[in-house]
PDB file of C-alpha atoms in Angstrom:
ATOM      1  CA  UNK L   1       8.871 -19.137  -3.992  1.00 95.00           C
ATOM      2  CA  UNK L   2       7.412 -19.046  -7.501  1.00 97.00           C
ATOM      3  CA  UNK L   3       5.340 -16.072  -8.686  1.00 98.00           C
ATOM      4  CA  UNK L   4       3.753 -15.305 -12.035  1.00 98.00           C
ATOM      5  CA  UNK L   5       1.305 -12.791 -13.447  1.00 98.00           C
ATOM      6  CA  UNK L   6      -1.287 -14.076 -15.878  1.00 98.00           C
ATOM      7  CA  UNK L   7      -2.169 -12.483 -19.163  1.00 98.00           C
ATOM      8  CA  UNK L   8      -5.299 -10.341 -18.896  1.00 95.00           C
ATOM      9  CA  UNK L   9      -8.355 -12.421 -18.023  1.00 94.00           C
ATOM     10  CA  UNK L  10      -6.370 -15.666 -17.635  1.00 97.00           C
ATOM     11  CA  UNK L  11      -5.802 -15.645 -13.860  1.00 96.00           C
ATOM     12  CA  UNK L  12      -8.047 -18.640 -13.203  1.00 97.00           C
ATOM     13  CA  UNK L  13      -6.306 -20.592 -15.943  1.00 98.00           C
ATOM     14  CA  UNK L  14      -2.855 -19.793 -14.536  1.00 98.00           C
ATOM     15  CA  UNK L  15      -4.025 -20.761 -11.049  1.00 98.00           C
ATOM     16  CA  UNK L  16      -5.257 -24.138 -12.326  1.00 98.00           C
ATOM     17  CA  UNK L  17      -2.042 -24.621 -14.314  1.00 98.00           C
ATOM     18  CA  UNK L  18       0.093 -24.058 -11.190  1.00 97.00           C
ATOM     19  CA  UNK L  19      -2.079 -26.317  -9.033  1.00 97.00           C
ATOM     20  CA  UNK L  20      -1.875 -29.138 -11.589  1.00 97.00           C
ATOM     21  CA  UNK L  21       1.941 -29.175 -11.909  1.00 96.00           C
ATOM     22  CA  UNK L  22       3.526 -32.319 -10.510  1.00 95.00           C
ATOM     23  CA  UNK L  23       7.099 -31.924  -9.304  1.00 95.00           C
ATOM     24  CA  UNK L  24       9.792 -34.602  -9.643  1.00 94.00           C
ATOM     25  CA  UNK L  25       9.387 -35.163  -5.902  1.00 94.00           C
ATOM     26  CA  UNK L  26       6.946 -33.835  -3.344  1.00 94.00           C
ATOM     27  CA  UNK L  27       7.937 -30.955  -1.050  1.00 96.00           C
ATOM     28  CA  UNK L  28       7.331 -31.121   2.695  1.00 96.00           C
ATOM     29  CA  UNK L  29       4.625 -28.505   2.187  1.00 96.00           C
ATOM     30  CA  UNK L  30       3.141 -26.634  -0.776  1.00 97.00           C
ATOM     31  CA  UNK L  31       0.703 -23.727  -0.760  1.00 97.00           C
ATOM     32  CA  UNK L  32      -0.823 -21.878  -3.687  1.00 97.00           C
ATOM     33  CA  UNK L  33      -2.074 -18.275  -3.443  1.00 98.00           C
ATOM     34  CA  UNK L  34      -3.683 -15.758  -5.749  1.00 96.00           C
ATOM     35  CA  UNK L  35      -3.545 -11.965  -5.626  1.00 95.00           C
ATOM     36  CA  UNK L  36      -4.898  -8.957  -7.490  1.00 94.00           C
ATOM     37  CA  UNK L  37      -3.796  -8.408 -11.085  1.00 93.00           C
ATOM     38  CA  UNK L  38      -4.089 -12.153 -11.792  1.00 96.00           C
ATOM     39  CA  UNK L  39      -0.956 -13.069  -9.842  1.00 97.00           C
ATOM     40  CA  UNK L  40      -0.292 -16.633  -8.666  1.00 98.00           C
ATOM     41  CA  UNK L  41       2.184 -17.510  -5.927  1.00 98.00           C
ATOM     42  CA  UNK L  42       3.410 -21.003  -5.020  1.00 98.00           C
ATOM     43  CA  UNK L  43       5.400 -21.560  -1.831  1.00 97.00           C
ATOM     44  CA  UNK L  44       7.143 -24.885  -1.268  1.00 96.00           C
ATOM     45  CA  UNK L  45       9.020 -26.134   1.797  1.00 95.00           C
ATOM     46  CA  UNK L  46      11.867 -28.626   1.369  1.00 94.00           C
ATOM     47  CA  UNK L  47      14.226 -30.684   3.503  1.00 92.00           C
ATOM     48  CA  UNK L  48      17.653 -29.805   2.099  1.00 89.00           C
ATOM     49  CA  UNK L  49      21.254 -29.903   3.325  1.00 86.00           C
ATOM     50  CA  UNK L  50      22.240 -26.599   1.717  1.00 88.00           C
ATOM     51  CA  UNK L  51      20.589 -23.374   0.614  1.00 85.00           C
ATOM     52  CA  UNK L  52      21.636 -24.006  -2.984  1.00 88.00           C
ATOM     53  CA  UNK L  53      20.594 -27.681  -3.056  1.00 92.00           C
ATOM     54  CA  UNK L  54      19.188 -29.016  -6.329  1.00 93.00           C
ATOM     55  CA  UNK L  55      15.392 -28.956  -5.930  1.00 94.00           C
ATOM     56  CA  UNK L  56      12.522 -29.424  -8.385  1.00 94.00           C
ATOM     57  CA  UNK L  57      10.834 -26.181  -9.416  1.00 93.00           C
ATOM     58  CA  UNK L  58       7.691 -25.259 -11.265  1.00 95.00           C
ATOM     59  CA  UNK L  59       8.484 -24.536 -14.912  1.00 94.00           C
ATOM     60  CA  UNK L  60       7.611 -21.453 -16.941  1.00 95.00           C
ATOM     61  CA  UNK L  61       4.036 -21.558 -18.236  1.00 97.00           C
ATOM     62  CA  UNK L  62       3.444 -21.067 -21.959  1.00 96.00           C
ATOM     63  CA  UNK L  63       4.326 -17.501 -22.918  1.00 96.00           C
ATOM     64  CA  UNK L  64       0.763 -16.577 -23.903  1.00 97.00           C
ATOM     65  CA  UNK L  65      -0.490 -17.448 -20.389  1.00 97.00           C
ATOM     66  CA  UNK L  66       1.777 -14.921 -18.598  1.00 98.00           C
ATOM     67  CA  UNK L  67       2.678 -11.252 -18.970  1.00 97.00           C
ATOM     68  CA  UNK L  68       6.340 -11.557 -17.960  1.00 96.00           C
ATOM     69  CA  UNK L  69       8.871 -14.219 -16.977  1.00 96.00           C
ATOM     70  CA  UNK L  70       8.232 -16.073 -13.719  1.00 97.00           C
ATOM     71  CA  UNK L  71       9.962 -14.759 -10.596  1.00 96.00           C
ATOM     72  CA  UNK L  72      11.674 -17.303  -8.336  1.00 95.00           C
ATOM     73  CA  UNK L  73      13.279 -16.752  -4.946  1.00 94.00           C
ATOM     74  CA  UNK L  74      14.666 -19.055  -2.295  1.00 92.00           C
ATOM     75  CA  UNK L  75      14.476 -18.321   1.395  1.00 90.00           C
ATOM     76  CA  UNK L  76      15.658 -20.168   4.458  1.00 85.00           C
ATOM     77  CA  UNK L  77      14.117 -20.146   7.906  1.00 83.00           C
ATOM     78  CA  UNK L  78      16.046 -18.176  10.511  1.00 86.00           C
ATOM     79  CA  UNK L  79      14.135 -19.379  13.563  1.00 78.00           C
TER      80      UNK L  79
END
């Protein structure tokens, strides 16, 4: 999971930036969301042998496009 908050008034630009990023390889599934306060969330699903497997991730946008560093979390399905 990748989540960032855009600088004031730049939510649409951050959303387009995230949608345009090409990863080193394609995930099984990728969804992009937006939320209040110009937040953008990208969820990716991967086939991996281990929770800590090396996987491509979205980079940090340029500093002037965001209000704070990007948050990243990994989850694994339990069902």
